[in-house]
Amino acid sequence: MSKHPISIDEELAMFDKPQNVKRVLYALYTCVVLLLAVDLFYHKHGIFTWESSFAFYSVYGFVACVILVIIAKYVLRPLVMRKEDYYND
Amino acid sequence: MINALPPAVILILGGLLIPLFKGRTRQALLLLLPVISFINLLQLPHGSHWVYPFLGDQIILARVDKLSLIFGYIFHLVAFLSALYALHVKDSVQNVAGTVYAGAAIGAVFAGDMFTLFVFWEMLTISATFLILARRTERALSAGFRYFMVHVAGGLCLLAGIIMHISQTGSAAFDLIGLGTTASWLIFVGIGVNCAWPFLHPWLTDSYPEATITGTIFLSAFTTKTAIYALARAFPGTEELIFIGGAMAAFPIFYAVIENDLRRVLAYSLINQVGFMVVGIGIGTALSINGAVAHAFNDLLFKGLLFMTMGAVMYRTGKINATDLGGLYKSMPWTCGFCIVGAASISAFPLFSGFVSKSMVMEAAALGDMRWLWFILLFASAGVFHHAGIKIPFFAFFSHDSGIRCKEAPPHMLLAMGISAVLCILIGCFPQYLYSMLPYATDYQPYSISHVLAQSQLLVFSALAFTLLLLAGIYPAEIRSLNVDADWIYRKGCRQIYRFCKWAFNGVNDWADRIFVQQFTKLLAQFFEEPGGNIQKHGYRLLVEATGIDDHQEQAIEQIDRRSRSAAYPVGVGVLLAVMILALVSLLLYLR
């Protein structure tokens, strides 16, 4: 189990160092580039025709998440967000 | 076969005996009951057992086939893992409720007739309610009350459907029903309440995050999956389920993105995952039903795992809102690791369990050329990674350092999480063992280069979107807040109905009270104090008004009063009134 000291003067943990956060980000960007590169050379088979077109899943995943966040933040939240004690009156 | 017991008996009766034991004996019993029950289940051959005549029909306590068996296996496994996770709980209410709840779910999936199904269905509701109430906070008490009311309503709907169905078909057997008659619709909707269909769902997101830490682990497993079993049994290939499931897969992810309570995020993602199963049942091909059942199997493990990790965080820190957490990877590295495994599984990363089952439903939708559905499911797949896959681990264990330093989760919790995590990976790497248990024989191959590449692209670019939105400051900040959902209808909307009823009916009531109780009876009482005299007086006044002669009015009225007080009038006045009423009544009867 964890032997981590419970004190505020602890040594810096992994993600307290900015260079480690950067490493994670670079790893993600590398994956992104690699997957696109593979997509260029490997012809995917799918049931629908558009599945085999270049970077379909990449674009769809990216756009879907952006739309999801935009709608959730700018449409849904103004509609449904209330104070925490909304039901308690 | 007779050496064995009906599948639900050991957990339910054993669960009820738990309060008799204390300390280590009770802990041992809690862990052993699911194991003994599982061994008992293994003794049962396929077929119908414990068939008894009942009300001119028959009840079947155990119908054992591939569909009920796979649910029976996974329910036992999850019952064991949940009991292990909850081993520190000494509260008898929770110990009994959790065990009986698991037993009721097992009883329901093995029920061969609708009577038995209904009894276990209601037992699920009652025991689950205690798991919510056992937290003993004000919020939990009211959430538990709402949970109970919604499920009682759903149960009554189911019961009405069952009774109508039996009287129409003459058979209580719980088999393929299919939509058509009113009875089938009532059963359909009754199951739908437990399945958390859109607008019937808010009991889930309302109550699961209010239950006890360990209660939620049990709750997340049984009610919705029992409903999935019932749909797979009675309504496979029902087209309506495709639309319902598509909506279930899509809408909760929007809520999950803006929700602050991390257990509530998981509750929304539970609906999202159940949506995939409902779609699979709706499509109704062998592949899609296999996919739905396999996904239910996997979801029980990875959703349970995710709830366990969040429960462990809550157990150690006392907090569950994303705004209060962060940086816990330093204090709880193992829990963090297990959470990431659960997140990878629910997101359907290759080599994790979600990948091998969700893809079956997706492929079944594509093979049926259901394009819109396929796009919605793909959207939901990207979305589930976004909120359950990234948001949960990120805000609990990474993000900004909340300054919380706590101990790692206790060993029994770590063990339960560890077993779940290992199973998630094993199923993801060796899916053939899961596939061999499915209701239809399959040679489905999830691991093709195209499929792995496609799924990796979808997920990595979702992660990229999350990262870029977060870095750009567009990602919605966590806010202490409450998001209204369809439960607004009965939590706020009904107050308006209540106010309207109060205004309308109490208004009528007040008016009636004023007119009939206070004024009219007062007049009547005054009149009948001296009925004879009053009739004479009024008659006399009318006469005076009509003729215009009022010479001795004062004296005449005084005289009438005097005679009346001295009871000089004959009793005949009362008789006269009685005759008048009788005449009126006979006239009314004659007119009819």
XYZ file of C-alpha atoms in Angstrom:
681
model
C 0.000 0.000 0.000
C 0.943 3.608 -0.015
C 3.931 4.580 2.078
C 3.473 8.177 1.094
C 4.229 10.638 3.906
C 1.204 12.658 4.956
C 2.801 16.035 5.312
C 2.604 19.272 3.419
C 6.417 19.517 3.199
C 6.504 16.408 1.054
C 8.774 16.127 -1.924
C 7.299 17.145 -5.243
C 5.140 14.384 -6.699
C 5.203 13.332 -10.321
C 2.821 15.880 -11.764
C 3.978 18.720 -9.532
C 6.885 19.028 -11.957
C 5.816 20.866 -15.093
C 8.186 18.919 -17.309
C 6.329 15.692 -16.475
C 3.007 17.237 -17.482
C 4.654 18.316 -20.712
C 5.910 14.795 -21.295
C 2.377 13.438 -21.007
C 1.150 16.036 -23.464
C 3.936 15.236 -25.923
C 3.121 11.537 -25.617
C -0.498 12.313 -26.497
C 0.530 14.458 -29.489
C 2.843 11.677 -30.652
C -0.043 9.198 -30.524
C -2.176 11.605 -32.525
C 0.447 11.952 -35.242
C 1.247 8.238 -35.296
C -2.400 7.241 -35.647
C -2.857 9.659 -38.538
C 0.310 8.340 -40.148
C -0.885 4.746 -39.866
C -4.210 5.775 -41.330
C -2.429 7.070 -44.417
C -0.834 3.710 -45.131
C -3.372 1.193 -43.869
C -6.672 0.862 -45.656
C -9.378 0.301 -43.027
C -12.308 -1.978 -43.751
C -15.688 -0.991 -42.488
C -19.318 -1.759 -43.105
C -20.133 1.800 -44.150
C -18.173 3.360 -46.995
C -17.144 6.436 -45.005
C -15.447 4.283 -42.388
C -12.524 3.637 -44.704
C -12.010 7.275 -45.671
C -8.947 9.013 -44.245
C -9.151 10.043 -40.574
C -12.936 9.603 -40.345
C -12.813 8.338 -36.755
C -10.240 10.943 -35.755
C -12.282 13.845 -37.038
C -15.505 12.409 -35.684
C -14.045 11.832 -32.210
C -12.563 15.307 -32.047
C -15.584 17.138 -33.398
C -18.018 15.095 -31.298
C -16.209 16.001 -28.093
C -15.944 19.675 -28.967
C -19.651 19.805 -29.807
C -20.469 17.870 -26.646
C -18.592 20.349 -24.459
C -19.886 23.435 -26.262
C -23.516 22.311 -26.020
C -23.156 21.169 -22.417
C -21.509 24.410 -21.389
C -23.380 27.028 -23.401
C -26.804 25.433 -23.896
C -27.500 22.863 -21.203
C -25.829 24.552 -18.243
C -27.715 27.866 -18.562
C -30.925 25.858 -18.879
C -30.598 23.471 -15.973
C -28.064 24.827 -13.491
C -29.502 25.915 -10.145
C -28.126 26.596 -6.686
C -27.295 23.552 -4.599
C -30.246 24.180 -2.271
C -32.725 24.599 -5.128
C -34.998 21.795 -3.959
C -34.727 22.573 -0.274
C -37.138 25.486 0.076
C -31.110 -31.612 -8.976
C -33.204 -31.820 -5.828
C -29.970 -31.687 -3.838
C -29.755 -28.044 -4.809
C -31.919 -25.137 -3.617
C -33.757 -22.551 -5.709
C -31.174 -19.962 -6.828
C -32.355 -17.016 -4.711
C -33.009 -18.895 -1.481
C -29.497 -18.965 -0.036
C -28.808 -15.257 -0.388
C -32.254 -14.113 0.760
C -32.700 -16.442 3.734
C -29.011 -16.257 4.608
C -29.186 -12.479 4.361
C -32.078 -12.355 6.803
C -30.066 -14.421 9.309
C -27.095 -12.029 9.243
C -28.200 -9.918 12.266
C -27.872 -13.032 14.435
C -24.112 -13.023 13.942
C -21.473 -10.569 15.042
C -17.927 -9.607 14.191
C -15.768 -11.987 12.178
C -18.489 -14.610 11.892
C -20.746 -12.105 10.228
C -17.968 -10.994 7.863
C -17.284 -14.590 6.938
C -20.973 -15.197 6.345
C -21.277 -12.098 4.143
C -18.446 -13.360 1.947
C -19.499 -17.015 1.982
C -23.161 -16.559 1.083
C -22.503 -15.529 -2.561
C -19.946 -18.335 -2.899
C -22.302 -21.019 -1.540
C -25.120 -19.657 -3.659
C -22.880 -19.815 -6.724
C -21.883 -23.424 -6.033
C -25.572 -24.207 -5.615
C -26.284 -22.588 -8.985
C -23.653 -24.758 -10.663
C -25.623 -27.862 -9.604
C -28.638 -26.826 -11.677
C -29.005 -28.379 -15.147
C -30.785 -26.491 -17.928
C -34.576 -26.611 -17.789
C -37.395 -25.567 -15.480
C -37.187 -26.575 -11.852
C -39.371 -26.130 -8.779
C -42.580 -25.943 -10.745
C -45.658 -25.621 -8.514
C -49.335 -25.181 -9.393
C -50.638 -21.741 -8.446
C -54.030 -20.114 -9.121
C -54.746 -22.449 -11.998
C -51.349 -21.694 -13.499
C -47.872 -22.599 -12.378
C -44.955 -20.865 -10.755
C -41.441 -21.764 -11.844
C -38.758 -20.797 -9.333
C -35.849 -21.647 -11.611
C -35.804 -21.506 -15.384
C -32.204 -22.269 -16.265
C -31.001 -21.496 -19.774
C -28.056 -19.637 -21.279
C -29.671 -16.210 -20.912
C -30.578 -16.585 -17.249
C -27.320 -18.369 -16.438
C -24.974 -15.632 -17.665
C -26.884 -13.068 -15.593
C -26.860 -15.495 -12.672
C -23.080 -15.937 -12.896
C -22.242 -12.251 -13.093
C -24.751 -11.345 -10.361
C -23.043 -13.810 -8.031
C -19.617 -12.464 -8.914
C -20.696 -8.877 -8.328
C -22.511 -9.818 -5.114
C -19.256 -11.309 -3.846
C -17.135 -8.323 -4.909
C -19.626 -5.870 -3.392
C -19.692 -7.840 -0.134
C -15.888 -7.840 -0.066
C -15.806 -4.096 -0.699
C -18.350 -3.545 2.084
C -16.610 -5.781 4.600
C -15.942 -2.942 7.048
C -19.651 -2.069 7.291
C -21.117 -3.216 10.614
C -24.558 -1.723 10.053
C -27.014 -4.633 10.040
C -29.466 -2.752 7.839
C -26.909 -2.468 5.046
C -25.603 -5.999 5.481
C -29.076 -7.498 5.229
C -30.336 -5.158 2.511
C -27.284 -5.687 0.304
C -27.425 -9.475 0.488
C -31.202 -9.699 0.056
C -30.996 -7.220 -2.821
C -28.495 -9.424 -4.661
C -30.648 -12.481 -3.920
C -33.761 -10.751 -5.254
C -31.978 -9.896 -8.511
C -30.882 -13.516 -8.884
C -34.421 -14.673 -8.117
C -35.802 -12.341 -10.774
C -33.513 -13.524 -13.559
C -34.308 -17.171 -12.842
C -38.051 -16.611 -12.497
C -39.863 -18.664 -15.104
C -43.267 -17.082 -14.550
C -44.573 -13.589 -14.004
C -45.769 -14.097 -10.432
C -42.301 -15.054 -9.262
C -40.754 -12.291 -11.339
C -43.033 -9.713 -9.750
C -42.333 -10.847 -6.196
C -38.571 -10.600 -6.696
C -39.009 -7.357 -8.638
C -40.676 -5.749 -5.606
C -38.119 -7.271 -3.260
C -35.457 -5.440 -5.290
C -37.254 -2.152 -4.718
C -37.651 -2.628 -0.975
C -34.115 -3.797 -0.275
C -32.640 -1.088 -2.519
C -34.603 1.567 -0.664
C -32.969 0.474 2.589
C -29.517 0.798 1.009
C -30.341 4.444 0.289
C -32.034 5.190 3.605
C -29.121 3.606 5.491
C -26.986 6.687 4.886
C -29.315 8.409 7.343
C -28.856 11.942 6.047
C -31.803 14.169 5.304
C -31.015 14.140 1.590
C -30.743 10.361 1.598
C -34.065 9.988 3.384
C -35.903 12.130 0.858
C -34.067 10.530 -2.093
C -34.933 7.096 -0.718
C -38.552 8.103 -0.386
C -38.640 9.313 -4.002
C -36.866 6.132 -5.132
C -39.491 4.048 -3.393
C -42.429 6.009 -4.802
C -41.149 5.836 -8.381
C -40.469 2.119 -8.175
C -43.773 1.351 -6.511
C -45.486 3.194 -9.364
C -43.406 1.235 -11.894
C -44.124 -2.004 -10.059
C -47.862 -1.348 -10.084
C -47.700 -0.642 -13.813
C -45.920 -3.957 -14.267
C -48.438 -5.753 -12.050
C -51.388 -4.324 -13.962
C -49.773 -5.468 -17.210
C -49.068 -8.928 -15.805
C -52.651 -9.422 -14.609
C -54.093 -8.254 -17.931
C -51.620 -10.387 -19.862
C -52.458 -13.509 -17.872
C -56.197 -13.012 -18.221
C -55.827 -12.467 -21.979
C -53.389 -15.241 -22.818
C -54.223 -17.622 -19.976
C -50.548 -18.223 -19.315
C -48.278 -16.752 -16.654
C -45.085 -17.982 -18.309
C -42.500 -15.225 -18.631
C -41.323 -15.566 -22.210
C -41.359 -13.538 -25.385
C -44.198 -10.993 -25.111
C -43.583 -8.388 -27.809
C -45.409 -5.078 -28.032
C -49.020 -4.935 -29.168
C -51.695 -5.206 -26.518
C -52.280 -2.741 -23.692
C -51.044 -5.406 -21.295
C -47.736 -5.694 -23.129
C -47.299 -1.913 -23.086
C -47.884 -1.803 -19.329
C -45.294 -4.524 -18.776
C -42.934 -2.736 -21.186
C -43.187 0.572 -19.301
C -43.031 -1.162 -15.918
C -39.708 -2.699 -16.921
C -38.703 0.638 -18.446
C -38.915 2.373 -15.059
C -36.286 0.011 -13.650
C -34.299 0.333 -16.865
C -34.093 4.143 -16.388
C -35.564 5.161 -19.721
C -35.509 8.866 -20.534
C -37.966 10.773 -18.319
C -38.366 7.637 -16.206
C -34.669 7.820 -15.279
C -34.233 10.511 -12.607
C -34.698 8.089 -9.713
C -31.280 6.719 -10.671
C -29.285 9.943 -10.823
C -31.221 11.245 -7.826
C -30.769 8.363 -5.422
C -27.562 6.485 -6.286
C -25.286 9.389 -5.338
C -27.205 9.783 -2.059
C -26.894 6.147 -0.988
C -24.197 4.869 1.334
C -20.696 4.421 -0.086
C -21.041 0.649 -0.275
C -24.782 0.714 -0.996
C -24.152 2.437 -4.314
C -21.907 -0.437 -5.404
C -24.808 -2.870 -4.925
C -27.327 -0.471 -6.433
C -25.308 0.199 -9.579
C -25.339 -3.515 -10.315
C -28.728 -5.070 -9.950
C -31.837 -3.007 -10.686
C -30.976 -1.831 -14.207
C -29.369 -5.130 -15.244
C -32.374 -7.123 -14.062
C -34.482 -4.858 -16.258
C -32.096 -5.502 -19.173
C -32.541 -9.226 -18.627
C -36.333 -8.827 -18.573
C -36.251 -6.834 -21.829
C -33.969 -9.387 -23.468
C -36.369 -12.128 -22.413
C -39.689 -10.496 -23.248
C -39.065 -7.791 -25.857
C -36.123 -8.687 -28.112
C -36.323 -7.024 -31.509
C -38.815 -4.364 -30.387
C -38.132 -1.368 -32.618
C -39.151 1.188 -29.962
C -36.184 0.052 -27.890
C -33.783 1.288 -30.564
C -35.029 4.857 -30.192
C -35.210 4.631 -26.414
C -31.713 3.173 -26.207
C -30.291 5.746 -28.613
C -31.694 8.549 -26.451
C -30.339 6.876 -23.319
C -26.880 6.583 -24.829
C -26.787 10.205 -25.944
C -28.469 12.574 -23.497
C -26.766 11.641 -20.183
C -23.299 12.509 -21.471
C -24.234 16.185 -21.684
C -25.319 16.124 -18.064
C -22.227 14.180 -17.073
C -19.952 16.879 -18.523
C -21.390 19.618 -16.290
C -22.098 17.546 -13.160
C -19.953 18.249 -10.108
C -20.754 15.209 -7.921
C -18.514 12.478 -9.328
C -20.824 9.655 -8.241
C -23.632 11.426 -10.078
C -21.380 11.624 -13.172
C -21.092 7.841 -12.925
C -24.856 7.520 -12.490
C -25.366 9.405 -15.766
C -22.772 7.265 -17.462
C -24.607 4.202 -16.132
C -27.687 5.300 -18.077
C -25.477 5.882 -21.109
C -24.104 2.328 -20.940
C -27.531 0.801 -20.349
C -28.563 2.672 -23.504
C -26.148 0.541 -25.534
C -27.719 -2.601 -24.079
C -31.256 -1.400 -24.780
C -30.272 -0.661 -28.387
C -28.776 -4.129 -28.699
C -32.008 -5.734 -27.491
C -34.040 -3.495 -29.788
C -32.097 -4.488 -32.896
C -32.860 -8.075 -31.983
C -30.344 -9.992 -34.074
C -28.277 -12.753 -32.491
C -25.186 -10.517 -32.660
C -26.907 -7.527 -31.073
C -28.511 -9.502 -28.241
C -25.192 -11.163 -27.564
C -23.668 -7.687 -27.551
C -26.267 -6.364 -25.126
C -25.798 -9.264 -22.723
C -22.008 -9.171 -22.990
C -22.051 -5.439 -22.384
C -24.260 -5.902 -19.323
C -21.737 -8.461 -18.045
C -18.810 -6.106 -18.595
C -20.644 -3.027 -17.363
C -21.391 -4.742 -14.057
C -17.650 -5.114 -13.567
C -16.291 -1.809 -14.839
C -19.104 0.394 -13.566
C -18.893 -1.359 -10.224
C -15.129 -0.756 -10.273
C -15.554 2.951 -11.026
C -18.154 3.350 -8.270
C -15.794 1.481 -5.921
C -12.911 3.842 -6.645
C -15.093 6.891 -6.114
C -16.492 5.272 -2.985
C -12.943 4.729 -1.695
C -12.147 8.394 -2.367
C -15.292 9.374 -0.477
C -14.476 6.945 2.338
C -11.042 8.453 2.867
C -11.690 12.129 2.166
C -15.397 12.509 2.983
C -15.767 14.464 -0.253
C -17.057 13.551 -3.696
C -17.500 16.858 -5.533
C -14.971 17.531 -8.274
C -14.558 21.045 -6.862
C -13.223 19.595 -3.581
C -10.973 16.890 -4.998
C -7.800 16.686 -7.031
C -4.225 15.525 -6.705
C -5.186 12.312 -4.923
C -2.845 10.193 -7.063
C -0.216 11.029 -4.457
C -2.230 9.632 -1.558
C -4.183 6.840 -3.243
C -2.007 5.544 -6.103
C -3.569 2.059 -6.192
C -7.116 3.384 -6.229
C -6.030 5.790 -8.945
C -4.600 2.937 -11.007
C -7.762 0.836 -10.628
C -9.862 3.864 -11.563
C -7.859 4.268 -14.754
C -8.423 0.584 -15.604
C -12.161 1.062 -15.059
C -12.092 4.229 -17.128
C -10.250 2.478 -19.961
C -12.754 -0.386 -19.833
C -15.870 1.786 -19.966
C -14.290 3.810 -22.761
C -13.749 0.598 -24.726
C -9.990 0.864 -25.166
C -8.598 -2.141 -27.026
C -7.507 -4.862 -24.557
C -10.084 -3.668 -22.000
C -13.487 -5.252 -21.492
C -15.766 -2.558 -22.957
C -14.077 -2.949 -26.328
C -15.139 -6.537 -26.852
C -18.838 -5.976 -26.101
C -19.721 -2.446 -27.185
C -18.341 -3.177 -30.647
C -20.873 -6.018 -31.061
C -23.780 -3.589 -30.640
C -22.120 -1.060 -32.962
C -21.524 -3.678 -35.615
C -25.089 -4.987 -35.332
C -26.370 -1.436 -35.907
C -24.108 -1.046 -38.938
C -25.105 -4.422 -40.372
C -28.749 -3.390 -40.061
C -27.849 -0.212 -42.002
C -29.146 1.973 -39.158
C -27.054 4.977 -40.053
C -28.399 7.590 -37.670
C -28.321 5.176 -34.795
C -24.754 4.251 -35.662
C -23.698 7.917 -35.639
C -25.428 8.488 -32.316
C -23.768 5.462 -30.766
C -20.382 6.555 -32.088
C -21.015 9.994 -30.594
C -21.937 8.347 -27.296
C -18.760 6.247 -27.452
C -16.624 9.347 -27.826
C -18.675 11.089 -25.142
C -18.383 8.301 -22.606
C -14.612 8.435 -22.880
C -14.839 12.150 -22.381
C -16.814 12.141 -19.147
C -16.296 8.724 -17.546
C -12.934 7.921 -19.078
C -11.159 11.212 -18.543
C -13.234 13.399 -16.278
C -13.596 10.939 -13.400
C -9.911 10.050 -12.970
C -8.719 13.524 -13.931
C -10.756 15.557 -11.463
C -10.454 13.075 -8.595
C -6.808 12.100 -8.853
C -5.069 14.764 -10.933
C -6.234 18.277 -11.900
C -5.257 20.909 -9.320
C -3.887 19.674 -5.985
C -6.700 19.996 -3.456
C -4.204 19.719 -0.611
C -5.978 16.622 0.704
C -3.582 14.017 2.042
C -5.236 10.815 3.124
C -4.493 7.125 3.537
C -4.815 4.645 0.691
C -8.109 2.748 0.626
C -8.376 -0.116 3.152
C -7.093 -3.551 2.010
C -10.486 -5.190 1.476
C -11.582 -2.327 -0.790
C -8.315 -2.525 -2.716
C -8.779 -6.261 -3.109
C -12.327 -5.865 -4.452
C -11.160 -3.153 -6.848
C -8.105 -5.179 -7.838
C -10.127 -8.299 -8.691
C -12.559 -6.195 -10.748
C -9.696 -4.479 -12.560
C -7.955 -7.759 -13.353
C -11.217 -9.213 -14.677
C -11.770 -6.141 -16.871
C -8.357 -6.667 -18.453
C -8.711 -10.459 -18.718
C -12.067 -10.193 -20.479
C -10.631 -7.544 -22.772
C -7.662 -9.750 -23.688
C -9.430 -13.130 -23.795
C -13.014 -12.426 -24.796
C -13.663 -15.974 -26.016
C -14.524 -17.120 -22.460
C -17.192 -14.443 -22.190
C -18.441 -15.196 -25.700
C -18.858 -18.880 -24.896
C -21.358 -17.988 -22.154
C -23.542 -15.778 -24.388
C -27.109 -16.820 -25.287
C -26.306 -17.327 -28.989
C -23.269 -19.140 -30.331
C -20.862 -16.657 -31.874
C -17.509 -16.543 -33.593
C -17.318 -12.761 -33.334
C -13.800 -11.351 -33.652
C -13.395 -7.946 -32.032
C -9.676 -7.642 -32.771
C -9.185 -6.697 -36.404
C -6.598 -4.096 -37.355
C -9.305 -1.856 -38.813
C -11.387 -1.968 -35.681
C -8.503 -1.420 -33.277
C -7.207 1.455 -35.368
C -10.654 3.037 -35.676
C -11.365 2.834 -31.943
C -7.894 4.123 -31.044
C -8.344 7.087 -33.341
C -11.751 7.879 -31.889
C -10.469 7.768 -28.320
C -7.119 9.496 -28.796
C -8.729 12.367 -30.671
C -11.374 12.630 -27.946
C -8.538 12.903 -25.464
C -6.928 15.513 -27.690
C -10.163 17.500 -27.720
C -10.368 17.299 -23.909
C -6.767 18.437 -23.551
C -7.031 21.332 -25.972
C -10.355 22.508 -24.509
C -8.887 22.351 -21.017
C -5.717 24.210 -22.015
C -7.770 26.819 -23.843
C -9.961 27.335 -20.784
C -13.120 26.403 -22.683
C -13.741 23.211 -20.734
C -16.571 23.996 -18.301
C -15.171 24.702 -14.864
C -16.648 22.610 -12.090
C -19.204 24.677 -10.223
C -20.967 23.875 -6.979
C -24.417 23.560 -8.344
C -27.354 21.348 -9.023
C -28.610 20.475 -12.473
C -32.336 20.027 -12.807
C -33.411 16.911 -14.652
C -36.745 15.283 -15.338
C -37.209 14.814 -11.597
C -38.085 18.519 -11.631
C -41.514 17.321 -12.741
C -42.228 15.687 -9.415
C -39.915 17.666 -7.179
C -40.873 21.183 -8.308
C -43.591 20.843 -10.918
C -45.770 18.852 -8.561
C -45.498 21.649 -6.054
C -47.198 23.882 -8.598
C -49.886 21.235 -9.013
C -50.076 21.064 -5.244
C -50.416 24.846 -5.036
C -53.068 24.856 -7.745
C -54.990 22.078 -6.000
C -54.643 23.905 -2.721
C -56.043 27.058 -4.316
C -58.810 25.357 -6.306
C -60.034 22.657 -3.951
C -59.477 24.548 -0.732
C -61.265 27.475 -2.374
C -64.273 25.313 -3.143
C -64.012 23.889 0.336
C -63.940 27.328 1.979
C -66.855 28.521 -0.114
C -68.895 25.420 0.702
C -68.001 25.801 4.355
C -69.117 29.432 4.354
C -72.364 28.867 2.483
C -73.538 25.475 3.686
C -71.963 24.970 7.099
C -72.065 28.479 8.480
C -74.827 30.457 6.742
C -77.322 27.906 5.500
C -77.379 25.743 8.625
C -77.593 28.874 10.736
C -80.672 29.961 8.792
C -82.142 26.498 9.017
C -81.516 26.363 12.746
C -83.151 29.727 13.239
C -86.101 28.676 11.140
C -86.649 25.351 12.848
C -86.442 26.881 16.300
C -90.043 27.905 15.686
C -91.050 26.519 12.315
C -94.779 27.156 12.609
C -94.371 30.712 13.789
C -91.734 31.497 11.169
C -93.870 30.218 8.304
C -96.759 32.322 9.513
C -94.609 35.386 9.990
C -93.069 35.154 6.502
C -96.441 34.393 4.986
C -97.922 37.351 6.749
C -95.117 39.673 5.598
C -95.542 38.504 1.996
C -99.227 39.078 2.245
C -98.657 42.578 3.604
C -96.207 43.420 0.845
C -98.514 42.060 -1.827
C -101.655 43.810 -0.633
C -100.056 46.955 0.741
C -102.181 46.788 3.906
C -100.003 46.974 7.018
C -102.389 48.178 9.689
C -101.618 45.810 12.512
C -98.400 44.195 11.318
C -96.460 44.748 14.556
C -99.229 43.387 16.747
C -99.914 40.437 14.467
C -96.266 39.332 14.424
C -95.999 39.755 18.183
C -99.104 37.628 18.571
C -97.633 34.898 16.376
C -94.409 34.950 18.413
C -96.308 34.696 21.671
C -98.404 31.773 20.519
C -95.350 30.051 19.126
C -93.362 30.453 22.377
C -96.242 29.134 24.458
C -96.408 26.136 22.059
C -99.989 26.901 21.211
C -99.507 25.638 17.620
C -100.321 22.025 16.930
C -97.559 19.486 16.162
C -99.148 19.375 12.725
C -96.571 21.852 11.416
C -93.852 19.192 11.609
C -96.129 16.744 9.864
C -96.918 19.361 7.246
C -93.203 19.800 6.517
C -92.705 16.054 6.292
C -95.561 15.758 3.854
C -94.132 18.598 1.781
C -90.753 16.847 1.554
C -92.400 13.556 0.628
C -94.386 15.335 -2.057
C -91.199 16.909 -3.411
C -89.397 13.564 -3.434
C -92.242 11.771 -5.210
C -92.455 14.598 -7.738
C -88.739 14.275 -8.444
C -89.029 10.503 -8.792
C -92.004 10.918 -11.081
C -90.137 13.381 -13.292
C -87.304 10.900 -13.689
